[in-house]
Coordinates of C-alpha atoms in Angstrom, one line a residue:
Chain A
M28 CA -12.6 28.4 -18.4
P29 CA -9.8 26.2 -19.7
Y30 CA -10.6 23.1 -17.7
T31 CA -13.8 21.3 -17.3
L32 CA -14.2 18.7 -14.6
Q33 CA -14.8 15.5 -16.3
P34 CA -17.4 14.2 -16.3
D35 CA -19.5 16.9 -14.8
E36 CA -22.5 14.7 -14.0
G37 CA -20.5 12.5 -11.7
Y38 CA -20.3 15.2 -9.1
D39 CA -24.0 15.6 -8.2
L40 CA -23.5 12.9 -5.5
D41 CA -20.8 14.4 -3.5
I42 CA -19.9 12.6 -0.4
E43 CA -17.0 14.9 0.4
S44 CA -19.1 18.0 0.9
T45 CA -18.0 20.2 3.7
D46 CA -20.2 22.6 5.5
Y47 CA -18.4 25.4 3.8
L48 CA -19.4 24.0 0.5
K49 CA -23.1 23.8 1.5
T50 CA -23.3 27.4 2.4
H51 CA -21.3 28.8 -0.6
V52 CA -22.6 26.8 -3.5
D53 CA -23.7 29.9 -5.4
A54 CA -20.6 32.0 -4.8
P55 CA -20.1 34.2 -7.8
D56 CA -16.3 34.3 -8.0
R57 CA -15.5 30.6 -8.4
W58 CA -12.6 29.7 -10.6
V59 CA -10.7 26.6 -11.4
L60 CA -7.0 26.1 -10.9
N61 CA -5.1 23.2 -12.2
F62 CA -2.4 22.1 -9.7
G63 CA 0.2 19.8 -11.2
P64 CA 1.0 17.3 -12.6
Q65 CA 4.4 19.0 -12.9
H66 CA 4.8 21.3 -10.0
P67 CA 7.6 21.3 -7.3
A68 CA 5.1 21.2 -4.4
T69 CA 3.4 18.1 -5.8
H70 CA 6.7 16.3 -5.2
T71 CA 5.9 13.9 -8.1
T72 CA 3.3 13.8 -10.8
L73 CA 0.1 14.5 -8.9
R74 CA -2.6 16.5 -10.4
I75 CA -5.4 18.2 -8.4
I76 CA -8.1 20.3 -10.0
L77 CA -9.1 22.9 -7.5
E78 CA -12.3 24.8 -7.6
L79 CA -11.6 28.0 -5.8
D80 CA -13.7 30.7 -4.3
G81 CA -11.3 33.5 -4.1
E82 CA -8.4 31.8 -2.4
R83 CA -10.5 29.2 -0.6
V84 CA -10.7 25.7 -1.9
V85 CA -14.3 24.7 -2.5
R86 CA -13.6 21.4 -4.2
A87 CA -10.5 19.5 -4.9
T88 CA -10.5 16.6 -7.4
P89 CA -7.4 14.5 -7.6
H90 CA -6.6 13.0 -10.9
I91 CA -4.1 10.2 -10.8
G92 CA -2.5 7.7 -13.1
Y93 CA 0.3 9.8 -14.6
L94 CA 2.9 7.2 -13.4
H95 CA 0.8 4.1 -14.0
S96 CA 3.0 1.5 -15.5
G97 CA 1.2 -1.7 -14.8
F98 CA 3.2 -3.1 -11.9
E99 CA 0.5 -5.6 -11.0
K100 CA 0.3 -6.9 -14.5
L101 CA 4.1 -7.3 -14.4
G102 CA 3.8 -9.1 -11.1
E103 CA 1.7 -11.8 -12.8
N104 CA 4.6 -12.4 -15.2
H105 CA 7.6 -12.2 -12.9
D106 CA 8.4 -14.9 -10.4
Y107 CA 8.3 -14.4 -6.7
N108 CA 11.9 -13.3 -6.5
Q109 CA 12.0 -11.2 -9.7
Y110 CA 9.0 -9.1 -8.7
V111 CA 10.9 -7.6 -5.7
C112 CA 12.7 -5.4 -8.2
T113 CA 9.4 -3.9 -9.3
V114 CA 7.8 -3.5 -5.8
S115 CA 11.0 -1.8 -4.7
R116 CA 10.1 1.1 -7.1
M117 CA 6.7 1.7 -5.5
D118 CA 7.5 3.7 -2.4
Y119 CA 11.0 4.7 -3.7
I120 CA 11.9 6.9 -0.7
S121 CA 12.1 3.7 1.5
P122 CA 12.5 0.9 -1.1
I123 CA 13.7 -1.7 1.4
V124 CA 10.4 -1.6 3.2
N125 CA 8.6 -2.6 0.0
D126 CA 11.0 -5.5 -0.5
I127 CA 10.3 -6.7 3.0
A128 CA 6.6 -6.3 2.6
W129 CA 6.4 -8.3 -0.6
H130 CA 8.4 -11.2 0.7
H131 CA 6.6 -11.1 4.0
A132 CA 3.4 -11.8 2.0
C133 CA 5.2 -14.5 0.0
E134 CA 6.4 -16.2 3.1
I135 CA 2.9 -16.3 4.5
L136 CA 1.7 -17.8 1.3
F137 CA 4.5 -20.4 1.2
D138 CA 4.4 -21.0 5.0
I139 CA 8.1 -20.3 5.5
D140 CA 9.5 -19.5 8.9
L141 CA 12.6 -17.2 8.6
T142 CA 15.8 -17.8 10.5
P143 CA 16.4 -15.6 13.6
R144 CA 19.3 -13.9 11.8
C145 CA 17.2 -13.0 8.8
K146 CA 14.4 -11.7 11.1
V147 CA 16.8 -9.4 12.9
V148 CA 18.4 -8.1 9.7
R149 CA 15.1 -7.5 8.1
T150 CA 13.8 -5.7 11.2
I151 CA 16.8 -3.4 11.4
L152 CA 16.5 -2.6 7.7
A153 CA 12.8 -2.0 7.9
E154 CA 13.4 0.5 10.7
L155 CA 16.2 2.1 8.7
G156 CA 13.7 2.4 5.9
R157 CA 11.2 4.1 8.3
L158 CA 13.9 6.6 9.3
Q159 CA 14.7 7.1 5.6
N160 CA 11.1 7.8 4.8
H161 CA 10.3 10.0 7.8
L162 CA 13.5 12.1 7.3
L163 CA 12.4 13.0 3.8
C164 CA 8.8 13.5 4.7
V165 CA 9.4 15.7 7.7
G166 CA 12.1 17.6 5.8
A167 CA 9.9 18.0 2.7
A168 CA 7.0 19.2 4.8
A169 CA 9.2 21.9 6.1
L170 CA 10.5 22.7 2.6
D171 CA 7.0 23.2 1.3
L172 CA 6.4 25.7 4.0
G173 CA 9.6 27.6 3.1
A174 CA 12.0 26.1 5.6
F175 CA 14.6 24.8 3.2
T176 CA 17.1 24.2 6.0
G177 CA 14.9 21.5 7.5
F178 CA 14.8 19.7 4.2
I179 CA 18.6 19.7 4.0
Y180 CA 18.9 18.5 7.6
G181 CA 16.7 15.5 6.8
F182 CA 18.0 14.7 3.4
N183 CA 21.6 14.8 4.4
E184 CA 21.2 11.9 6.8
R185 CA 19.5 9.7 4.2
E186 CA 22.9 9.5 2.5
F187 CA 24.2 7.5 5.4
I188 CA 21.3 5.0 5.0
Y189 CA 22.2 4.8 1.3
D190 CA 25.7 3.8 2.4
I191 CA 24.4 1.1 4.6
M192 CA 22.2 -0.2 1.8
D193 CA 25.1 0.0 -0.5
Y194 CA 27.2 -2.0 1.9
I195 CA 24.7 -4.9 2.3
S196 CA 23.4 -5.2 -1.2
G197 CA 25.7 -3.3 -3.6
Q198 CA 23.0 -0.8 -4.6
R199 CA 22.5 2.5 -2.9
F200 CA 19.0 3.4 -3.9
H201 CA 17.0 0.2 -4.6
P202 CA 18.6 -2.6 -2.7
D203 CA 16.1 -5.3 -3.9
Y204 CA 17.6 -7.2 -1.0
T205 CA 15.1 -9.8 0.1
R206 CA 14.4 -13.1 -1.5
V207 CA 11.8 -15.8 -0.6
G208 CA 12.8 -17.2 2.7
G209 CA 15.9 -15.0 3.1
V210 CA 17.9 -12.3 1.5
M211 CA 20.0 -11.9 -1.6
R212 CA 23.3 -12.5 0.2
D213 CA 24.4 -12.4 3.7
I214 CA 25.8 -9.2 5.3
P215 CA 29.5 -9.2 4.2
D216 CA 30.8 -8.4 7.7
D217 CA 28.7 -8.1 10.8
E218 CA 31.1 -5.9 12.6
V219 CA 31.3 -3.3 9.8
F220 CA 27.5 -3.4 9.4
R221 CA 27.2 -2.8 13.2
T222 CA 29.7 0.1 13.2
M223 CA 27.9 1.8 10.3
V224 CA 24.4 1.4 11.8
R225 CA 25.8 2.4 15.3
N226 CA 27.4 5.5 13.9
F227 CA 24.2 6.4 12.2
I228 CA 21.8 6.0 15.1
D229 CA 24.2 7.0 17.9
T230 CA 25.9 10.0 16.5
R231 CA 24.1 11.2 13.3
M232 CA 20.4 10.7 14.0
P233 CA 20.2 12.2 17.5
K234 CA 21.8 15.4 16.3
T235 CA 19.6 15.6 13.2
I236 CA 16.4 15.1 15.2
K237 CA 17.6 17.7 17.7
D238 CA 18.3 20.1 14.8
L239 CA 14.9 19.4 13.2
E240 CA 13.1 19.8 16.5
T241 CA 15.0 23.0 17.4
L242 CA 14.2 24.5 14.0
L243 CA 10.5 23.4 13.8
N244 CA 8.9 22.4 17.0
R245 CA 8.6 25.9 18.5
N246 CA 8.7 27.7 15.2
R247 CA 5.8 30.1 15.1
I248 CA 5.4 30.1 11.3
F249 CA 5.6 26.3 11.1
I250 CA 3.0 25.8 13.8
D251 CA 0.6 28.4 12.5
R252 CA 0.8 26.8 9.0
L253 CA 0.1 23.3 10.3
Q254 CA -2.1 23.6 13.3
N255 CA -5.8 22.9 12.7
V256 CA -5.1 22.4 9.0
G257 CA -6.2 19.2 7.2
V258 CA -8.0 17.9 10.3
I259 CA -9.4 14.4 10.1
S260 CA -11.3 12.9 13.0
H261 CA -10.7 9.6 14.7
D262 CA -13.9 8.1 13.2
D263 CA -13.3 9.5 9.8
A264 CA -9.7 8.1 9.8
I265 CA -11.1 4.6 10.3
A266 CA -14.0 5.0 7.8
W267 CA -11.6 6.3 5.1
S268 CA -9.2 3.4 5.8
L269 CA -6.3 5.5 6.8
T270 CA -3.4 3.8 8.5
G271 CA 0.1 4.6 9.7
P272 CA 1.2 8.0 11.1
L273 CA -1.9 9.6 9.5
A274 CA -4.3 7.4 11.5
R275 CA -2.2 7.6 14.6
A276 CA -2.2 11.4 14.5
S277 CA -6.0 11.2 14.6
G278 CA -5.9 9.0 17.7
V279 CA -6.4 5.6 16.1
K280 CA -4.4 3.1 18.2
R281 CA -3.2 0.8 15.6
D282 CA 0.2 -0.3 14.5
L283 CA 0.7 -3.6 12.7
R284 CA 3.9 -4.1 14.6
K285 CA 1.9 -4.4 17.8
D286 CA -1.5 -5.6 16.5
E287 CA -0.4 -8.2 13.9
P288 CA 3.2 -8.7 14.9
Y289 CA 5.7 -10.1 12.4
L290 CA 9.6 -10.4 12.3
C291 CA 11.1 -9.4 15.7
F292 CA 7.9 -7.8 16.9
K293 CA 6.4 -11.2 17.5
E294 CA 6.6 -13.1 20.7
N295 CA 9.2 -15.9 20.7
W296 CA 10.6 -14.8 17.3
D297 CA 13.8 -16.8 17.6
G298 CA 12.2 -20.0 18.7
Q299 CA 14.0 -19.8 22.1
G300 CA 11.6 -17.6 23.9
A301 CA 12.8 -14.2 22.8
E302 CA 10.8 -11.2 23.9
P303 CA 9.4 -9.0 21.1
V304 CA 11.3 -5.8 20.6
K305 CA 10.2 -3.1 23.0
F306 CA 9.0 0.2 21.7
S307 CA 6.0 2.5 22.1
V308 CA 3.6 3.7 19.5
P309 CA 3.1 7.5 19.5
I310 CA -0.5 8.6 19.2
A311 CA -1.7 12.2 18.8
T312 CA -5.4 13.2 19.0
D313 CA -5.9 16.4 17.1
G314 CA -5.6 14.8 13.6
D315 CA -4.1 17.9 12.0
C316 CA -0.9 18.3 10.0
L317 CA 1.1 19.3 13.1
C318 CA 0.2 16.1 14.8
R319 CA 1.3 14.1 11.8
Y320 CA 4.6 15.9 11.9
L321 CA 5.0 15.2 15.7
V322 CA 4.0 11.5 15.3
R323 CA 6.6 11.1 12.6
V324 CA 9.4 12.6 14.6
E325 CA 8.5 10.5 17.6
E326 CA 8.4 7.4 15.4
M327 CA 11.9 8.1 14.3
K328 CA 13.0 8.0 17.9
Q329 CA 11.2 4.7 18.4
S330 CA 12.8 3.3 15.3
M331 CA 16.2 4.2 16.7
K332 CA 15.3 2.4 19.9
I333 CA 14.3 -0.7 18.0
I334 CA 17.5 -0.8 16.1
D335 CA 19.5 -0.1 19.3
Q336 CA 18.0 -3.3 20.8
L337 CA 18.9 -5.5 17.9
I338 CA 22.1 -4.3 16.3
D339 CA 24.5 -5.6 19.0
N340 CA 23.0 -9.1 19.0
I341 CA 22.5 -10.1 15.4
P342 CA 22.3 -13.9 15.8
K343 CA 24.9 -16.0 14.0
G344 CA 23.9 -18.9 11.8
P345 CA 22.4 -19.1 8.4
I346 CA 20.4 -16.2 7.1
D347 CA 18.3 -18.2 4.6
A348 CA 15.6 -20.6 5.6
S349 CA 16.5 -24.1 4.6
P350 CA 15.7 -24.7 0.9
E351 CA 13.0 -27.3 1.1
G352 CA 10.8 -27.6 -1.9
K353 CA 11.4 -25.6 -5.0
V354 CA 10.9 -22.2 -3.6
R355 CA 13.9 -21.1 -1.7
L356 CA 17.3 -20.6 -3.5
P357 CA 20.1 -22.8 -2.3
A358 CA 23.2 -21.1 -0.9
K359 CA 25.6 -20.0 -3.7
G360 CA 28.4 -22.1 -2.2
D361 CA 26.3 -25.2 -2.5
V362 CA 25.3 -24.5 -6.1
Y363 CA 29.0 -24.8 -7.1
G364 CA 29.6 -27.7 -4.6
S365 CA 26.8 -30.1 -4.9
I366 CA 24.7 -31.5 -7.7
E367 CA 21.4 -31.3 -5.7
A368 CA 21.8 -27.6 -5.1
T369 CA 22.8 -27.0 -8.8
I370 CA 19.6 -28.8 -9.9
Q371 CA 17.5 -26.8 -7.4
H372 CA 19.1 -23.6 -8.6
F373 CA 18.2 -24.3 -12.2
E374 CA 14.7 -25.4 -11.3
I375 CA 14.1 -22.0 -9.9
F376 CA 15.9 -20.0 -12.5
M377 CA 14.9 -21.7 -15.7
H378 CA 11.7 -20.3 -17.2
N379 CA 10.3 -23.7 -18.2
R380 CA 10.8 -25.2 -14.8
G381 CA 8.5 -25.2 -11.9
W382 CA 8.2 -23.6 -8.6
D383 CA 6.8 -25.7 -5.9
T384 CA 4.1 -23.2 -4.9
P385 CA 0.7 -23.9 -3.4
I386 CA -2.6 -23.2 -5.0
G387 CA -4.2 -20.7 -2.7
E388 CA -4.4 -17.0 -1.7
A389 CA -3.0 -15.1 1.2
Y390 CA -2.6 -11.6 2.3
G391 CA 0.4 -10.3 4.2
A392 CA 0.9 -6.7 5.4
I393 CA 3.6 -4.9 7.3
E394 CA 3.6 -1.4 8.9
S395 CA 5.4 0.6 6.3
P396 CA 6.4 4.2 7.1
N397 CA 3.2 5.4 5.4
G398 CA 0.9 2.8 6.8
E399 CA -0.3 -0.7 6.1
L400 CA 1.5 -1.9 3.0
G401 CA 0.1 -5.3 2.1
F402 CA 0.0 -7.7 -0.8
Y403 CA -2.8 -10.0 -1.7
I404 CA -1.2 -12.9 -3.6
V405 CA -3.1 -15.5 -5.5
A406 CA -0.8 -18.4 -6.3
D407 CA -1.6 -21.0 -9.0
G408 CA 1.2 -23.5 -8.3
G409 CA 3.4 -22.0 -11.0
R410 CA 6.5 -19.9 -10.9
T411 CA 4.7 -16.6 -11.1
P412 CA 1.8 -15.3 -9.0
W413 CA -1.6 -15.5 -10.5
R414 CA -2.4 -12.1 -9.1
A415 CA -0.2 -9.8 -7.0
S416 CA -2.5 -7.1 -5.7
T417 CA -1.0 -4.3 -3.7
R418 CA -2.6 -2.4 -0.9
P419 CA -0.7 0.9 -1.3
P420 CA -1.1 3.2 1.6
S421 CA -0.5 6.3 -0.5
F422 CA -3.4 5.5 -2.8
I423 CA -5.8 5.1 0.1
H424 CA -4.6 8.2 1.8
F425 CA -4.9 10.4 -1.3
Q426 CA -8.6 9.7 -1.7
A427 CA -9.2 11.4 1.6
L428 CA -7.3 14.6 0.5
P429 CA -10.5 16.4 -0.7
K430 CA -12.1 15.7 2.7
M431 CA -9.1 17.2 4.5
L432 CA -8.7 20.1 2.1
E433 CA -12.0 21.6 1.3
G434 CA -12.7 24.8 3.0
H435 CA -9.1 25.6 3.6
M436 CA -7.0 28.2 1.8
L437 CA -5.0 27.4 -1.3
A438 CA -1.7 27.8 0.5
D439 CA -2.8 25.0 2.9
L440 CA -2.8 22.6 0.1
V441 CA 1.0 22.1 0.2
A442 CA 0.9 21.7 3.9
V443 CA -1.7 19.0 3.7
L444 CA 0.0 17.3 0.8
G445 CA 3.3 17.3 2.6
S446 CA 1.8 15.8 5.7
L447 CA 0.2 13.0 3.7
N448 CA 3.5 12.0 2.1
I449 CA 2.0 10.8 -1.1
I450 CA 4.4 8.9 -3.3
A451 CA 3.1 8.9 -6.8
A452 CA 4.9 5.8 -7.9
E453 CA 3.1 3.9 -5.2
L454 CA -0.1 5.7 -5.9
D455 CA -0.2 4.8 -9.6
R456 CA 1.9 1.7 -9.6
Chain B
M22 CA -3.3 -30.3 1.2
A23 CA -4.5 -30.0 4.7
Q24 CA -8.2 -29.6 5.3
P25 CA -9.2 -26.0 5.9
M26 CA -10.0 -25.2 9.5
L27 CA -13.2 -23.3 9.5
D28 CA -13.1 -22.1 13.1
H29 CA -13.3 -18.4 12.4
P30 CA -15.8 -17.0 15.1
T31 CA -17.6 -14.8 12.6
L32 CA -18.8 -17.6 10.3
P33 CA -21.5 -19.0 12.7
R34 CA -22.8 -15.4 13.2
V35 CA -23.1 -14.7 9.5
K36 CA -24.7 -18.1 9.0
A37 CA -27.3 -17.5 11.7
A38 CA -28.1 -14.0 10.5
F39 CA -28.5 -15.1 6.8
S40 CA -30.0 -18.5 7.1
D41 CA -31.4 -18.6 3.6
V42 CA -28.2 -17.6 1.8
R43 CA -25.7 -20.2 0.6
F44 CA -22.2 -19.2 1.7
L45 CA -19.0 -20.9 0.9
A46 CA -16.0 -20.6 3.2
T47 CA -12.4 -21.6 3.0
E48 CA -9.2 -21.2 5.0
F49 CA -5.6 -21.0 3.9
R50 CA -2.6 -20.2 6.1
G51 CA -4.9 -19.2 8.9
Q52 CA -6.8 -16.7 6.8
T53 CA -10.5 -17.3 6.4
T54 CA -12.4 -16.4 3.3
L55 CA -16.1 -16.1 3.1
V56 CA -17.7 -16.4 -0.3
V57 CA -21.0 -14.5 -0.6
P58 CA -23.4 -14.5 -3.5
K59 CA -23.2 -11.2 -5.3
D60 CA -26.8 -10.2 -4.6
Q61 CA -26.3 -10.4 -0.8
L62 CA -22.8 -8.9 -0.7
H63 CA -23.9 -5.5 0.4
Q64 CA -26.2 -6.8 3.1
V65 CA -23.5 -9.1 4.4
L66 CA -20.8 -6.4 4.5
R67 CA -23.2 -4.1 6.3
F68 CA -24.0 -6.8 8.8
L69 CA -20.3 -7.5 9.3
R70 CA -19.7 -3.9 10.2
D71 CA -22.8 -3.2 12.3
D72 CA -23.1 -6.5 14.2
P73 CA -21.5 -5.9 17.6
E74 CA -20.0 -9.5 17.6
C75 CA -18.4 -9.1 14.2
D76 CA -17.5 -5.4 14.4
Y77 CA -15.4 -5.1 11.3
N78 CA -15.0 -1.4 11.5
F79 CA -12.1 -1.1 9.1
L80 CA -11.9 -1.9 5.4
S81 CA -8.3 -2.8 4.6
D82 CA -8.5 -3.3 0.9
V83 CA -10.7 -4.0 -2.1
T84 CA -9.3 -5.9 -5.0
G85 CA -10.3 -8.0 -8.0
V86 CA -9.0 -11.3 -9.4
D87 CA -9.6 -12.8 -12.8
Y88 CA -9.6 -16.6 -12.7
L89 CA -9.7 -17.3 -16.4
G90 CA -7.8 -20.5 -16.8
Y91 CA -6.9 -20.8 -13.1
P92 CA -5.9 -24.4 -12.4
A93 CA -8.3 -24.9 -9.5
K94 CA -12.0 -24.8 -10.1
Q95 CA -13.6 -21.5 -9.0
P96 CA -17.2 -20.6 -8.6
G97 CA -17.0 -17.9 -11.2
R98 CA -14.5 -16.1 -13.5
F99 CA -14.1 -12.8 -11.7
A100 CA -13.8 -12.2 -7.9
V101 CA -14.1 -9.0 -5.9
V102 CA -12.3 -9.3 -2.7
Y103 CA -12.9 -7.2 0.4
L104 CA -10.4 -7.5 3.2
L105 CA -12.0 -6.5 6.5
V106 CA -10.4 -5.8 9.9
S107 CA -11.9 -5.6 13.3
H108 CA -9.8 -3.2 15.4
A109 CA -11.6 -4.1 18.6
R110 CA -11.3 -7.9 18.2
G111 CA -8.1 -8.0 16.2
R112 CA -9.5 -10.2 13.5
R113 CA -9.3 -10.3 9.8
L114 CA -11.8 -11.7 7.4
T115 CA -11.7 -11.9 3.6
V116 CA -15.1 -11.5 1.9
K117 CA -15.3 -12.6 -1.7
T118 CA -17.9 -12.6 -4.4
Y119 CA -17.7 -14.2 -7.8
L120 CA -19.1 -12.9 -11.0
D121 CA -19.4 -14.4 -14.4
P122 CA -19.4 -12.3 -17.6
T123 CA -22.1 -12.7 -20.2
I124 CA -20.5 -10.8 -23.0
D125 CA -17.1 -10.8 -24.6
T126 CA -14.5 -9.6 -22.1
S127 CA -11.9 -8.2 -24.5
G128 CA -13.5 -4.8 -24.8
I129 CA -14.9 -2.2 -22.4
D130 CA -18.6 -2.6 -23.1
P131 CA -20.7 -2.6 -19.9
D132 CA -21.8 -6.1 -18.8
P133 CA -24.9 -6.2 -16.6
A134 CA -23.7 -9.4 -15.1
L135 CA -20.5 -7.8 -13.9
E136 CA -22.1 -5.5 -11.3
V137 CA -22.1 -5.5 -7.6
D138 CA -23.4 -3.0 -5.0
S139 CA -20.7 -0.6 -3.9
A140 CA -19.5 -0.6 -0.3
T141 CA -18.8 3.1 -0.3
D142 CA -21.8 3.8 1.9
I143 CA -20.5 1.4 4.5
W144 CA -16.8 2.4 4.3
P145 CA -16.2 5.6 2.3
G146 CA -12.5 4.4 2.0
A147 CA -13.7 1.9 -0.6
E148 CA -14.2 4.6 -3.2
W149 CA -10.9 4.6 -5.0
R150 CA -10.2 0.9 -4.5
E151 CA -13.5 0.1 -6.2
R152 CA -12.7 2.6 -9.0
E153 CA -9.5 0.7 -9.5
V154 CA -11.3 -2.6 -9.6
Y155 CA -13.6 -1.1 -12.2
D156 CA -10.7 0.3 -14.2
M157 CA -8.7 -2.9 -14.1
F158 CA -11.4 -5.6 -14.4
G159 CA -14.5 -3.8 -15.7
I160 CA -16.6 -4.7 -12.7
R161 CA -19.1 -2.0 -12.1
F162 CA -20.2 -0.9 -8.6
R163 CA -23.8 0.2 -8.3
N164 CA -24.5 3.3 -6.2
H165 CA -20.9 4.3 -6.4
P166 CA -20.6 8.1 -6.0
D167 CA -18.0 8.6 -8.7
L168 CA -17.4 5.5 -10.8
R169 CA -14.8 6.7 -13.3
R170 CA -11.6 5.0 -14.4
I171 CA -8.8 6.0 -12.2
L172 CA -5.4 4.8 -13.5
T173 CA -6.0 4.6 -17.2
W174 CA -8.1 7.0 -19.2
K175 CA -11.7 7.0 -20.2
D176 CA -11.3 5.6 -23.7
Y177 CA -8.6 3.0 -22.9
P178 CA -9.9 0.1 -25.0
A179 CA -9.5 -2.7 -22.4
H180 CA -9.5 -3.5 -18.8
P181 CA -5.9 -4.4 -18.5
L182 CA -5.7 -6.8 -15.6
R183 CA -8.1 -9.2 -17.2
K184 CA -6.3 -12.4 -18.1
D185 CA -7.3 -12.2 -21.8
Y186 CA -5.4 -8.9 -22.1
P187 CA -1.9 -9.6 -23.1
L188 CA 1.1 -8.4 -21.1
R189 CA 2.4 -6.3 -24.0
G190 CA -0.9 -4.8 -24.8
R191 CA -2.7 -4.9 -28.1
G192 CA -0.5 -2.6 -30.0
E193 CA -1.5 0.6 -28.2
R194 CA 2.1 1.7 -28.2
E195 CA 2.2 1.6 -32.0
T196 CA -1.2 2.8 -33.0
Y197 CA -1.9 5.7 -30.8
R198 CA -3.6 8.8 -32.2
I199 CA -1.2 11.7 -33.0
V200 CA -2.7 15.1 -32.2
E201 CA -1.1 18.0 -34.1
R202 CA -0.9 21.3 -32.5
D203 CA -3.4 23.0 -34.9
Q204 CA -6.0 20.3 -34.4
A205 CA -5.8 20.2 -30.6

């Protein structure tokens, strides 16, 4: 046998045992299959060691760390604005959401209240990020089951989101758009931005979702491959710390946009009594892969609804919170026009200068497309965080994989993996 | 700095249930942290989940912090942080415990002082997060079902998120072992 599970002794205490495992412990034809790390169906570098009984998975052991590049150590050496370029590389299929999550946590730590314009822009971008993520996830889930067309339907539309990101920030893939208390630069032209987003959600997306649903929703093969596969119950979903579409597909009624509201999901977000954005949170109860697919598709429709409410009324006014203290960058025009702003600019950018940060720790999380993406930041009063700990949803979801998989057939593995939407860069950081 | 507002409704419950334990509590930006002695950590976490008034049914995150050289005085060098959420009551609580090493922290030798009871029997979702804390800080979790390093490999000669580990490493990039094909 080419692979030995390492270390063997660790597995005597197995909390993931399924009933199948209990009754088939002494099966004679067990064999070990190494799945990944380089395999098209693992999407990225995931490795799972599968102990198989014939074609049935008896035990799955994920091995991770192939993409570990010390993001959190880097976070302790980059300042609060620089680190956004690193967090953006975590969940790289919706990078803008990471940016927003990181600076959401920073702004809780620094106690900064954003301007209404910034809140609206960030909310729209976060929902575009959700669309970006779900389009790939739904498409790739179909791809893994052999429906290549579904993948192209989804992937094609992501191009239009790239165009929007390109327009606002100058970068297609990793916008790195947010800054403490604001964004890198204001939107060049509201009307162009509005037209681009309108075109995307009014003409492109409805057609894409219709295409996807026509192709998949009543597709016998798709349903047979997903239904009752990778089931996780309501109580297990909570016990295993699952969040996001995964938990909601198991009937957990929790969405941070509703339960711990932030940005435009909060009551009175513009300071003049604005209502929170209206949307519904889709819940499914079966907890299988099909439910996760359905929840994701429904979430895309809700995201379009959220953008639809905001895009026509982007408030005018400054996009950056006023630069009090040495945390927030002054406007570029002021840097060239006034000595105070020039000094403040240098205070923030020069390495030997100080940031006016508190000594304390805070946790901030947003509802990323995959679930609760949070950052626990310990600040020491200096220009870099003392500790920038991530709560990566992929990491926490991947540990429940053996529980969902064991007892299923080998071919179900790709269905379950596709429904979890594991992003290895976020998993390993 | 403003005085912390210790009005979190869970604090009196915990105090009443563990009258002989010395807790510390603090609050920052509306987030309350409860500091528990490491020997009582497991009991307190179990109480926080099972007590109907507290009802912290969801473990959001487990993480570690190294306070070596931190400007504000801390009760110990390492901290293990549990972020708890109560779905029913819509509350969050940060539970923290501090540990002090007794041996040199530059290597990976096990230190009996850097050990706490694992929370995996309370929330199974703690499993990998605790493995990561072990990997990155060298804090061991007793009764953990599968305590192996998770992001680095078994023989990696340091716990890299400790503050005495330099950002650029200790030359691992230059001095790695080269395995020839015929020796592999």
